[in-house]
Coordinates of C-alpha atoms and ligand atoms in Angstrom, one line a residue:
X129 CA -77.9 -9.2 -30.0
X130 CA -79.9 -8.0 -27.1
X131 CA -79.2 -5.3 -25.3
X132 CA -78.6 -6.7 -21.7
X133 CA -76.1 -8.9 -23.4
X134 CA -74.1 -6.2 -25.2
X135 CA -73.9 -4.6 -22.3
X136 CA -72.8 -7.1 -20.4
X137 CA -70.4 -8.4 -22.6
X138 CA -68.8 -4.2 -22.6
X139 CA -69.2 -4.1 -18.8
X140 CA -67.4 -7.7 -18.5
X141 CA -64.6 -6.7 -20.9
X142 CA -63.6 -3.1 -19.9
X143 CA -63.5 -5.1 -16.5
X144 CA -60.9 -7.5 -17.4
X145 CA -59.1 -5.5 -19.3
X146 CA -58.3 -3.3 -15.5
X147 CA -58.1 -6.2 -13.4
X148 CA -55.5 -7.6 -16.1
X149 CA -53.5 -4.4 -16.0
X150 CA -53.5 -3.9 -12.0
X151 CA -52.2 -7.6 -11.7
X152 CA -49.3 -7.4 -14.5
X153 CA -49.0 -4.0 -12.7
X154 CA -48.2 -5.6 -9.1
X155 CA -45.9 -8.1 -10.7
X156 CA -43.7 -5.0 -12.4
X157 CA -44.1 -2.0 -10.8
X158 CA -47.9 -0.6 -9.1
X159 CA -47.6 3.0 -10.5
X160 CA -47.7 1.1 -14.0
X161 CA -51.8 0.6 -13.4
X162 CA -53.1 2.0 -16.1
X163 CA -56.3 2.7 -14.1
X164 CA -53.6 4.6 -11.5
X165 CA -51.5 6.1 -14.3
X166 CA -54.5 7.6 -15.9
X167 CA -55.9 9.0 -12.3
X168 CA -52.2 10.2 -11.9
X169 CA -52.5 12.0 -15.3
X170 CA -56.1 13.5 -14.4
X171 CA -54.6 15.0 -11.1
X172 CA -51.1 16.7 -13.0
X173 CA -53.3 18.0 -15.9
X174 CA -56.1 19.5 -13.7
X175 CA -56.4 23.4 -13.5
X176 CA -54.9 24.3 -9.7
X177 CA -58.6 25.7 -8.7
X178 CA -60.5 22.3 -9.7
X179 CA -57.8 20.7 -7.6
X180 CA -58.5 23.0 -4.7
X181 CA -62.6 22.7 -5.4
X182 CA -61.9 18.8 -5.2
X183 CA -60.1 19.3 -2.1
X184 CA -62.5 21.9 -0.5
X185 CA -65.2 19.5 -1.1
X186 CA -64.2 15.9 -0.9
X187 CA -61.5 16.9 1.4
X188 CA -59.2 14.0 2.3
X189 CA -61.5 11.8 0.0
X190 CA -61.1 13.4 -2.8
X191 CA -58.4 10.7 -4.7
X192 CA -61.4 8.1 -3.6
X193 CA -63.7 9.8 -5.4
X194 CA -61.9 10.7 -8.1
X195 CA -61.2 7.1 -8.5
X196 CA -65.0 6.4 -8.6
X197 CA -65.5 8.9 -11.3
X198 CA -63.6 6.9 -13.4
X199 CA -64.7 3.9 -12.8
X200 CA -68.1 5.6 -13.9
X201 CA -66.6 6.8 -16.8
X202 CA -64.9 3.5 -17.7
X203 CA -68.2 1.6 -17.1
X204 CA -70.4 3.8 -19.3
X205 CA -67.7 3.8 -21.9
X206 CA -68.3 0.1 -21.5
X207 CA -72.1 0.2 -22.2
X208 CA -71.6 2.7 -25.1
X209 CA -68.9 0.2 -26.6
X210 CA -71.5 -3.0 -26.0
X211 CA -74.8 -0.6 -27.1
X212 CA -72.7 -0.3 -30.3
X213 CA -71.6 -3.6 -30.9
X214 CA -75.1 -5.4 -31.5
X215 CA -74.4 -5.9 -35.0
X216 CA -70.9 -6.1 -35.2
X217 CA -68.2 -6.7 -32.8
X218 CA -66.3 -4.0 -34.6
X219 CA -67.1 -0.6 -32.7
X220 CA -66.2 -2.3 -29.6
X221 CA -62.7 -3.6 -30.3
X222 CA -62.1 -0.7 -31.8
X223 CA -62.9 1.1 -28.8
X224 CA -61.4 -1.2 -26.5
X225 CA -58.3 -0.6 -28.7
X226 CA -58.3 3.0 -28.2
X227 CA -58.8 3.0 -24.4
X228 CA -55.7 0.7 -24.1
X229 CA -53.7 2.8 -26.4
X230 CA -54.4 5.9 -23.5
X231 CA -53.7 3.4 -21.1
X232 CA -50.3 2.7 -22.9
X233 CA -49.8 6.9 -23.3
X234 CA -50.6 7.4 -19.7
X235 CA -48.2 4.8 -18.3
X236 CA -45.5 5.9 -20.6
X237 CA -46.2 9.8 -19.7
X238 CA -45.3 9.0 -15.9
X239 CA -42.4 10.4 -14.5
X240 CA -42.1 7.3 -12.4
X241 CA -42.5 4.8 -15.2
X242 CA -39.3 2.3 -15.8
X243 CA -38.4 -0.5 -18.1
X244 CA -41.0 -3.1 -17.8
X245 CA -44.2 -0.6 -17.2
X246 CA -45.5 -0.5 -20.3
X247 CA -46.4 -4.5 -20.2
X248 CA -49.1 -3.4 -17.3
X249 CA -51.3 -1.4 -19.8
X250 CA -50.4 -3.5 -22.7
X251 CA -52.0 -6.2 -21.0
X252 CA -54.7 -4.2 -20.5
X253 CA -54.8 -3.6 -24.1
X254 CA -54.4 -7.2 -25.0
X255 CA -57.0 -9.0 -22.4
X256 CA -59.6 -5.7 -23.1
X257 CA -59.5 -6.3 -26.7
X258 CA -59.6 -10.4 -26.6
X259 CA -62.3 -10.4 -23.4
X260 CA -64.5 -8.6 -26.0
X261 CA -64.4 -10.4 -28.8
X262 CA -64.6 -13.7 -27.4
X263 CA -67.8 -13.2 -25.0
X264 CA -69.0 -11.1 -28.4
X265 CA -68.6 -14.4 -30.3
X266 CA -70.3 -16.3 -27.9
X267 CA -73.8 -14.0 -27.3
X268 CA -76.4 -15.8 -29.2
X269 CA -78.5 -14.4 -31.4
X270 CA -81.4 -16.3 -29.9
X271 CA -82.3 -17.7 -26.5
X272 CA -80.7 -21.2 -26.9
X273 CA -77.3 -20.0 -26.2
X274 CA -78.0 -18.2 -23.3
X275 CA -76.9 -20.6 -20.2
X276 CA -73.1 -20.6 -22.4
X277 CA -73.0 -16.8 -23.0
X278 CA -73.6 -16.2 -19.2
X279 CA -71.3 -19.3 -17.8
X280 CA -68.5 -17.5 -20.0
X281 CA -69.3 -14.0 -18.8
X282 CA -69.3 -15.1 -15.3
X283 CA -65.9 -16.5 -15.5
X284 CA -64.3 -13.7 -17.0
X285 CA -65.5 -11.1 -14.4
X286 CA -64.2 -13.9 -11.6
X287 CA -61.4 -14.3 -13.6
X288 CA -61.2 -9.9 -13.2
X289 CA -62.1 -9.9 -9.4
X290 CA -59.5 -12.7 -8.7
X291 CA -56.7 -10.8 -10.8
X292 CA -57.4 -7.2 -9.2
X293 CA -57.6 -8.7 -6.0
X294 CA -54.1 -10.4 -6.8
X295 CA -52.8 -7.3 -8.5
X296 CA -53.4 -5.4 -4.7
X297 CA -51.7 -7.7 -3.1
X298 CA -49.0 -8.2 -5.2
X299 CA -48.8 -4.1 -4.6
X300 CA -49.0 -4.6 -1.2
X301 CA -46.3 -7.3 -1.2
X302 CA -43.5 -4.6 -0.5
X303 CA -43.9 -5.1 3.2
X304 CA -43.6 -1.5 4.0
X305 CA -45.1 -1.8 7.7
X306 CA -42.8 -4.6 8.7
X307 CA -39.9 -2.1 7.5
X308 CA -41.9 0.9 9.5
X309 CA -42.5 -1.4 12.3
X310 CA -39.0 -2.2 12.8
X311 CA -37.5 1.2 13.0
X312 CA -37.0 3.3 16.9
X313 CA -36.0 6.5 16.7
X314 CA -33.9 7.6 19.6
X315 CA -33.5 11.5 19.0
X316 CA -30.4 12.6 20.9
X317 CA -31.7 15.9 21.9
X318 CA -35.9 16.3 22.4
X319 CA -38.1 19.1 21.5
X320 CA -39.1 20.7 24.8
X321 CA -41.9 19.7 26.5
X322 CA -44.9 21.5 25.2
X323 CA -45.4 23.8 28.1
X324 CA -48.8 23.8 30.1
X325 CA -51.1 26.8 28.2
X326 CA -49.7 26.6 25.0
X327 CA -53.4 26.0 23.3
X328 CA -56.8 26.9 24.6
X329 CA -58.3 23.7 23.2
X330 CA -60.9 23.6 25.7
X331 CA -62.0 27.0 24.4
X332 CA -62.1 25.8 20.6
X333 CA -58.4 25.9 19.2
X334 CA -56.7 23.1 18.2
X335 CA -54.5 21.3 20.5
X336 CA -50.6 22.5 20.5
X337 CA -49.6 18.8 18.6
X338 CA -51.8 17.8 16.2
X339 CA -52.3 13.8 16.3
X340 CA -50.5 12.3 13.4
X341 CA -53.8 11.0 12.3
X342 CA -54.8 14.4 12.4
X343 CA -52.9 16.3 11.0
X344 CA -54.1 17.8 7.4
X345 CA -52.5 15.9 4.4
X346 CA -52.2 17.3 0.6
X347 CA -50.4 15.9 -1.9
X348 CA -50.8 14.4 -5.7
X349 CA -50.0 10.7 -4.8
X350 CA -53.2 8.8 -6.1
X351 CA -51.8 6.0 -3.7
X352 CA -49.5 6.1 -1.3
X353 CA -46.0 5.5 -2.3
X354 CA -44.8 2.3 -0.4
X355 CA -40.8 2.4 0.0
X356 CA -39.3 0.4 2.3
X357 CA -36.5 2.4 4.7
X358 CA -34.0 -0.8 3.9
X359 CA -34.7 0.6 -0.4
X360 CA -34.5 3.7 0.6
X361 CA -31.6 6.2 -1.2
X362 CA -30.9 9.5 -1.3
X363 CA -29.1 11.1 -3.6
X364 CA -27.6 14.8 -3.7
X365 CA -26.1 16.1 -6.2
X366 CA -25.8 18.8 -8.8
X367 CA -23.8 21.8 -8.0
X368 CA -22.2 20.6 -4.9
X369 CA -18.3 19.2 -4.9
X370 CA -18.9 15.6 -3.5
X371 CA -22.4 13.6 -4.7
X372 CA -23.7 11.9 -2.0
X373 CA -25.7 8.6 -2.1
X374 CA -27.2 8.4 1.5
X375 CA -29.3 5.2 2.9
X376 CA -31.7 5.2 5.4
X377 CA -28.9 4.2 8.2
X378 CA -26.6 6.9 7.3
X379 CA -29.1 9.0 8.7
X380 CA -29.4 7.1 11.5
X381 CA -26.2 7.3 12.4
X382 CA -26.3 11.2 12.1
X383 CA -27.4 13.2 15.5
X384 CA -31.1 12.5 15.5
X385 CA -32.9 15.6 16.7
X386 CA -36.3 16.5 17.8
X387 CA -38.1 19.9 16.9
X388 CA -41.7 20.7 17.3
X389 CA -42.5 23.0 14.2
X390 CA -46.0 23.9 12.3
X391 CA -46.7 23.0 8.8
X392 CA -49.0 25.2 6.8
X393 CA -50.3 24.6 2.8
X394 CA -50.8 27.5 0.5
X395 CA -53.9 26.5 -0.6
X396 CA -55.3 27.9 2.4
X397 CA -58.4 30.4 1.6
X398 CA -58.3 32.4 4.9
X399 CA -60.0 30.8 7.3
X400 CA -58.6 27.3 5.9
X401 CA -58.0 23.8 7.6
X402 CA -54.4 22.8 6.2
X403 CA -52.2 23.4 8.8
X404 CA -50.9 21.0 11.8
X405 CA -48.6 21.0 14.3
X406 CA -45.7 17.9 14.9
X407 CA -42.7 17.0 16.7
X408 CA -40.4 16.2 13.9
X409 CA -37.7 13.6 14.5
X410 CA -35.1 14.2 12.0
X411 CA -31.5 15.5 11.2
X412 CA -30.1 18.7 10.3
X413 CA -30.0 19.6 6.5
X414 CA -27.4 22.2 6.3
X415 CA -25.2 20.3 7.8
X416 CA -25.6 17.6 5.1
X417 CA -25.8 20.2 2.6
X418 CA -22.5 21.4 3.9
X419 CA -21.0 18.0 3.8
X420 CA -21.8 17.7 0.0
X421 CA -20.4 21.3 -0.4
X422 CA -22.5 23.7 -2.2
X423 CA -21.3 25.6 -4.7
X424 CA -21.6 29.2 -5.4
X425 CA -24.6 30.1 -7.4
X426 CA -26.7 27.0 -6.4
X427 CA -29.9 28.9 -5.0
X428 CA -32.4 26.4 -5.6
X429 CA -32.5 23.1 -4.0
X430 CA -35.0 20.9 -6.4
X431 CA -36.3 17.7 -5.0
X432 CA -38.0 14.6 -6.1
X433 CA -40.2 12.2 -4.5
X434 CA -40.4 8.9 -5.7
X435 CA -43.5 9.5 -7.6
X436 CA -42.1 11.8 -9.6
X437 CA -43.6 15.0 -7.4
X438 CA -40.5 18.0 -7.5
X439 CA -40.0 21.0 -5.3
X440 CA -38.0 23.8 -5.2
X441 CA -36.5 25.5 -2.0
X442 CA -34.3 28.3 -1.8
X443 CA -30.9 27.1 -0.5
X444 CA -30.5 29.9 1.3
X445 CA -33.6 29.2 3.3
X446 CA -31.9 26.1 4.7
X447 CA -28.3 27.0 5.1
X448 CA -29.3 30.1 7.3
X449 CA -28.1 29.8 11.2
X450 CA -31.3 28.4 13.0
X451 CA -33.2 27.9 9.8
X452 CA -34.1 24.2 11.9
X453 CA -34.3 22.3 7.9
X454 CA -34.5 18.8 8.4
X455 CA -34.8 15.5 6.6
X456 CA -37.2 14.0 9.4
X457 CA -37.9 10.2 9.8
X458 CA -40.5 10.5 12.0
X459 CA -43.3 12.4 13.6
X460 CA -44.6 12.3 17.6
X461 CA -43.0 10.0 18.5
X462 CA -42.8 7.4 15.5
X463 CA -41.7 6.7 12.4
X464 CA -43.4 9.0 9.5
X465 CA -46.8 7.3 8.8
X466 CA -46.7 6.2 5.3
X467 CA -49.1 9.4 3.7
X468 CA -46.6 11.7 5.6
X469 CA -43.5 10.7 3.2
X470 CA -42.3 7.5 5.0
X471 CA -39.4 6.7 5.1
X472 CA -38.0 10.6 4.9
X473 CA -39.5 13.7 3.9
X474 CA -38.3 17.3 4.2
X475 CA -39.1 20.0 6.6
X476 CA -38.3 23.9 6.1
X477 CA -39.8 26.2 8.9
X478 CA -41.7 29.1 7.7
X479 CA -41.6 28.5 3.9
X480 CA -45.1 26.9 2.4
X481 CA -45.1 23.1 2.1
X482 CA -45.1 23.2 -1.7
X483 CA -42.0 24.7 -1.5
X484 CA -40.5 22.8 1.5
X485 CA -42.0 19.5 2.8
X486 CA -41.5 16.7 -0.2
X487 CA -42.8 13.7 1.3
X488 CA -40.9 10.1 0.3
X489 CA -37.9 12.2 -1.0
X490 CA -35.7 10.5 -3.0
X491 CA -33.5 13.2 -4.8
X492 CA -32.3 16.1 -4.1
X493 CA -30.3 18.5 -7.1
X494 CA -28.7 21.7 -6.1
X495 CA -29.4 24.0 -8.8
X496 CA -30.5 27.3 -10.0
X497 CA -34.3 28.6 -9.7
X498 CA -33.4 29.9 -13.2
X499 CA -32.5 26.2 -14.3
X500 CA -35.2 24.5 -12.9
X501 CA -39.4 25.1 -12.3
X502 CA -40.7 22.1 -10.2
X503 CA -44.2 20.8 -10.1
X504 CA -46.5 24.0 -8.7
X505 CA -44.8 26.4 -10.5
X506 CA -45.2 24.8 -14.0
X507 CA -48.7 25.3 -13.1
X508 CA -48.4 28.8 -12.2
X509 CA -47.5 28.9 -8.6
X510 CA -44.8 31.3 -6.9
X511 CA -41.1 29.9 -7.3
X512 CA -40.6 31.1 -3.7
X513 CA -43.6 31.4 -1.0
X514 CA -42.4 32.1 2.1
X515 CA -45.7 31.9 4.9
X516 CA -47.7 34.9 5.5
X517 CA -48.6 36.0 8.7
X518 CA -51.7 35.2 9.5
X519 CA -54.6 34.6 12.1
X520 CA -58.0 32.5 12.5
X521 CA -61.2 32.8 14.6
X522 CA -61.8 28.6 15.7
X523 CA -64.6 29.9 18.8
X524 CA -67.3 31.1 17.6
X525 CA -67.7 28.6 14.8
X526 CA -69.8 30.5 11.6
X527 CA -73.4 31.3 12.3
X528 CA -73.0 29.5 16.1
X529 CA -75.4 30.9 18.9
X530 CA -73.9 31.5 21.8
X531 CA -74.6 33.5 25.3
X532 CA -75.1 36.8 25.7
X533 CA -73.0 38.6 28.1
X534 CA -69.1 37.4 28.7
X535 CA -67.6 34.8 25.9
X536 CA -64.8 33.8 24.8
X537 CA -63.6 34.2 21.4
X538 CA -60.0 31.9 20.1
X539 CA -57.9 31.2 17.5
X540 CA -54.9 30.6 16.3
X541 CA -52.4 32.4 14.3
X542 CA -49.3 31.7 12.7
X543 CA -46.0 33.2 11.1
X544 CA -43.4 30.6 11.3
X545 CA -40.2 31.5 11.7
X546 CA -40.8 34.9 12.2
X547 CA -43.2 35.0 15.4
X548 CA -46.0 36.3 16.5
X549 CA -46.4 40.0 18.1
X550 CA -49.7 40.5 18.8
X551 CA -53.2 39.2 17.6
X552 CA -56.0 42.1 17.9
X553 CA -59.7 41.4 17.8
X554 CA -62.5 43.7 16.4
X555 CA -66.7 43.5 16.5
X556 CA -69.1 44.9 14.2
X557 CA -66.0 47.2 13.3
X558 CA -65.5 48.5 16.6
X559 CA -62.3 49.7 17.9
X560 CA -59.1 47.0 17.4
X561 CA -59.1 44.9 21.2
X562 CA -55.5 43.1 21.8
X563 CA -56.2 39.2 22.8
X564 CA -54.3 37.3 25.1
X565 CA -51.6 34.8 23.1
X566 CA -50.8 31.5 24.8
X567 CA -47.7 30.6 25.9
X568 CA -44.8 30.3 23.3
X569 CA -43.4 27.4 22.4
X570 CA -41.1 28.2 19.7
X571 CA -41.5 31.1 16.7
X572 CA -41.3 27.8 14.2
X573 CA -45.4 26.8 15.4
X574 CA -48.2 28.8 15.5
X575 CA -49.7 30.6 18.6
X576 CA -52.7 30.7 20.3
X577 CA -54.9 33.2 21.4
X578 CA -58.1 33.6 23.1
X579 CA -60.1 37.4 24.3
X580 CA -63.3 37.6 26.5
X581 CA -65.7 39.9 25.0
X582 CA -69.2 40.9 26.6
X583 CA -71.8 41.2 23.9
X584 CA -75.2 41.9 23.7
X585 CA -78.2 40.5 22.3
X586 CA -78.0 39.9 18.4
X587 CA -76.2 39.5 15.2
X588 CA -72.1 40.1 15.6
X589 CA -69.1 39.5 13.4
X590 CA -65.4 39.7 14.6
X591 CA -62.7 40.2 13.2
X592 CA -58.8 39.3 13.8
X593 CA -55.1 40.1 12.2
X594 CA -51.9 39.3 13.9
X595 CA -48.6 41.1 13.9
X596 CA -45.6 39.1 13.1
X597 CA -42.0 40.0 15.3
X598 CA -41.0 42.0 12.3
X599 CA -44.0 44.8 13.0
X600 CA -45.7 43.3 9.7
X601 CA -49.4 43.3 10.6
X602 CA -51.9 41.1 8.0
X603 CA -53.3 43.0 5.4
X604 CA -56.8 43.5 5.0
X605 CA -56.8 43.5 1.2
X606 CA -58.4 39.8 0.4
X607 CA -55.8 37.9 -1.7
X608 CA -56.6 34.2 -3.3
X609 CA -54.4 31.4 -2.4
X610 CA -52.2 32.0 -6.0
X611 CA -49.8 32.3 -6.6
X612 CA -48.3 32.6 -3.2
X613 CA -50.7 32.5 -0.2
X614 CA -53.9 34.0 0.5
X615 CA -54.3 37.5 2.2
X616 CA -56.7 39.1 4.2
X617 CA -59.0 39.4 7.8
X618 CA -60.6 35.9 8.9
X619 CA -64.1 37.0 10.3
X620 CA -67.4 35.1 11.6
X621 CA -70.8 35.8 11.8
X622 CA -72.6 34.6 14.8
X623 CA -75.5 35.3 17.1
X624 CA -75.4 35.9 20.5
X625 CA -78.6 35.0 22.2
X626 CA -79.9 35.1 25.6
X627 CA -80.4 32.0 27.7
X628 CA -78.6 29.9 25.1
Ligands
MTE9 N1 -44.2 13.9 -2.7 C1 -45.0 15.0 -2.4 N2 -44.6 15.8 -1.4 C2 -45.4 16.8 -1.1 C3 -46.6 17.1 -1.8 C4 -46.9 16.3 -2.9 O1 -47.9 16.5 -3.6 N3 -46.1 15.2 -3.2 N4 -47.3 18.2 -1.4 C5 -46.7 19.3 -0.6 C6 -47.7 20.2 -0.1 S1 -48.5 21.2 -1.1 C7 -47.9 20.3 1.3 S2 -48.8 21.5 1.9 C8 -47.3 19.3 2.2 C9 -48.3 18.7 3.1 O2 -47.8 17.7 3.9 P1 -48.7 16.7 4.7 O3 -49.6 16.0 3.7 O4 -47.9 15.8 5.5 O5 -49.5 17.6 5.6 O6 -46.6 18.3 1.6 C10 -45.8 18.7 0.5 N5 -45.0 17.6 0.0
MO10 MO1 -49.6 22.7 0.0

């Protein structure tokens, strides 16, 4: 066979053999993909610093291209199987056999993975297998045959587009935003007003609230979970004296409240971009955890999302007076968008949002942290991470030029639930200058600061550290984000320049 055929004909078949899989996938359950299960897989098994160099680089696009990668894969895979095949259609079934059976072993390996799954990737299996060996059969040796080997290879990657396309809308047939749409949340008591002078955005920090579209997002879900608030359950249970099963209007009907807090991820190199700012709309978790009635010795609260994503919290983190826990339903305003853990996800001030935030929570187990390691520290995170104190230089921005003379240098700095004391400033190593902080809003968000300096012509690097309200100033000793949170003095190099 020619070349350009047998590739065609692998190219075609691995194609079929996805779209078949995503379709049956849609009809059953869409985490049963097997393209999805095996991205899924990639993400659990992948060493915590290639997760964080994926992130770092690709940022919020890094499930997108991860997702391209394998379609790269998959499609030279393809080529290799049809480059092999010229003689004999057996090198390609069999390894269109094997990639189904690691389609089969990555849909069963999911934690989410139910019942009827495993007839997504089976398909895949079946359709891969048959797609081959019938366009195979019908390559000609010779020209002659061409105008029916190329009608048949046209149909079957139609027949692919039409059943991938089907299979996302099937997905998408869940009407998730109709459920989202239909949902007010009327919190009984407000966050305050965010008071005049709580940021210094005009001078390069971020604004107090961070727009929900703005607002930094990290998590494993390849795609977003889509759970309807009318599916939604809770259930808690474990060591407490009365299980609960909770539905999305039991909460309702619990007081609604409104508290503006920040949210911070470990995975922060100092310096880093992951943390945001909300009004959370929610209700209290003690008091539910109370209601269930903990029992003595349950120090870990372990929670699921309905991807199969856990998370361990100390209980005692949330059952402290004030510790402002919440299951929240919503965010500025609305109802959580669906990448923020719609239709509830969990909120614990001043603890790191591997340890605290599950997005589209859907279990919660009172246990033991000796019982139980959830998903980050399997993989060799801290069981407990409570935020560090910690500050960041946002004006001048690395390498910037700016005037000579008077500027202003600003940041932010954080150490939730704690507070901030004081944020000091220092350049070229000069002697430690105290900045002015913004207006506080609550010591659950982080705090603004800004300092007018008067620098000459040249090369300068500052430096800041807060102080937290316990006395605790940062360190300077340069810590990596593992296992608990990244240590050390944010500076930046910039020029001041006359004229500029
Ligand atoms: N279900 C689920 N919840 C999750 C995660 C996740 O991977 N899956 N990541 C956590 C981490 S590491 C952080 S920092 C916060 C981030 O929440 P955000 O994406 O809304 O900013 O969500 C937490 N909740
Ligand atoms: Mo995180």
């Amino acid at each position: 066979m020619k070349a350009t055929r047998s590739i065609l004909v692998g190219l075609v078949s691995v194609a079929a053999a996805l779209a078949a899989g995503h379709l049956v996938a849609g009809l059953v359950s869409p985490l049963a993909s097997p393209f999805l299960a095996v991205g899924n897989t990639a993400i659990d098994l992948t060493p915590h610093p290639v997760k964080d160099f994926a992130v770092r680089t690709f940022g919020e696009n890094d499930k997108l291209v991860l997702l391209a990668g394998m379609a790269v894969v998959l499609a030279a895979l393809g080529v290799v199987a049809g480059l092999l095949s010229r003689r004999s259609p057996w090198p390609g079934t069999v390894l269109a056999g094997v990639l189904g059976v690691v389609g089969i072993a990555a849909v069963l390996a999911r934690p989410t993975t139910t019942g009827w799954s495993v007839v997504a990737p089976i398909a895949s299996l079946v359709v891969g297998v048959a797609a081959f060996r019938w366009l195979w059969a019908r390559s000609p040796a010779e020209v002659p045959g061409r105008r029916k080997f190329l009608i048949s290879t046209a149909a079957i990657a139609a027949g692919a587009g039409v059943a991938a396309v089907g299979g996302q809308l099937l997905a998408g047939r869940v009407d998730v935003e109709a459920s989202r749409r239909g949902i007010t949340l009327r919190p009984g008591q407000k966050a305050p007003e965010i008071p005049f002078g709580a940021d210094f955005s005009r001078e390069g920090t971020p604004t107090f609230l961070t727009p929900n579209s703005k607002f930094y997002r990290v998590d494993t879900a390849l795609s977003v979970p889509r759970m309807r608030a009318e599916d939604w359950r809770l259930r808690v249970h474990g060591m407490v004296d009365n299980e609960l099963v909770l539905t999305y209007d039991d909460l309702l009907r619990r007081p609604l409240v409104e508290k503006t807090i920040t949210l911070v991820c470990v995975s922060n190199e100092v310096g880093g971009p992951y943390i945001s700012t909300s009004n959370f709309i929610g209700v209290d978790l003690a008091d539910l955890l109370r209601e269930a009635g903990v029992k003595n010795g349950a120090d870990q609260l372990a929670t699921r999302s309905v991807d199969g994503w856990t998370c361990g919290t100390p209980v005692a983190s949330i059952m402290a007076p004030g510790s402002n826990a919440m299951l929240a339903l919503g965010m500025n305003g609305e109802p959580l968008p669906l990448e923020r853990g719609f239709p509830v996800r969990m909120v614990v001030p001043g603890l790191y949002g591997y340890v605290s935030a599950t997005k589209w929570l859907v279990d919660a187990e009172l246990t033991t942290f000796d019982a139980f390691d959830p998903y980050w520290a399997q993989r060799g995170w801290g069981k407990k991470a409570p935020v560090k104190v910690m500050s960041r230089i946002d004006r001048p921005k690395a390498f910037e030029r700016v005037p000579a003379g008077k500027f202003v240098v600003a940041g932010i700095a954080w150490a939730q639930h704690i507070g901030i004391d004081r944020v000091e400033v220092r350049v070229d190593g000069g002697p430690w200058q105290e900045a002015t902080l913004a207006t506080e809003v609550n010591v659950d968000t982080w705090r603004m600061w800004r300092i007018e300096l008067d620098l000459a012509q040249g090369n300068h690097t500052v430096e800041c550290r807060a102080t937290d309200r316990t006395g605790l100033t940062q360190t300077s000793d340069r810590a990596a984000p593992v296992p608990d949170g990244a240590t050390g003095w944010h500076s930046m190099v910039f020029t001041s320049v006359a004229g500029a």
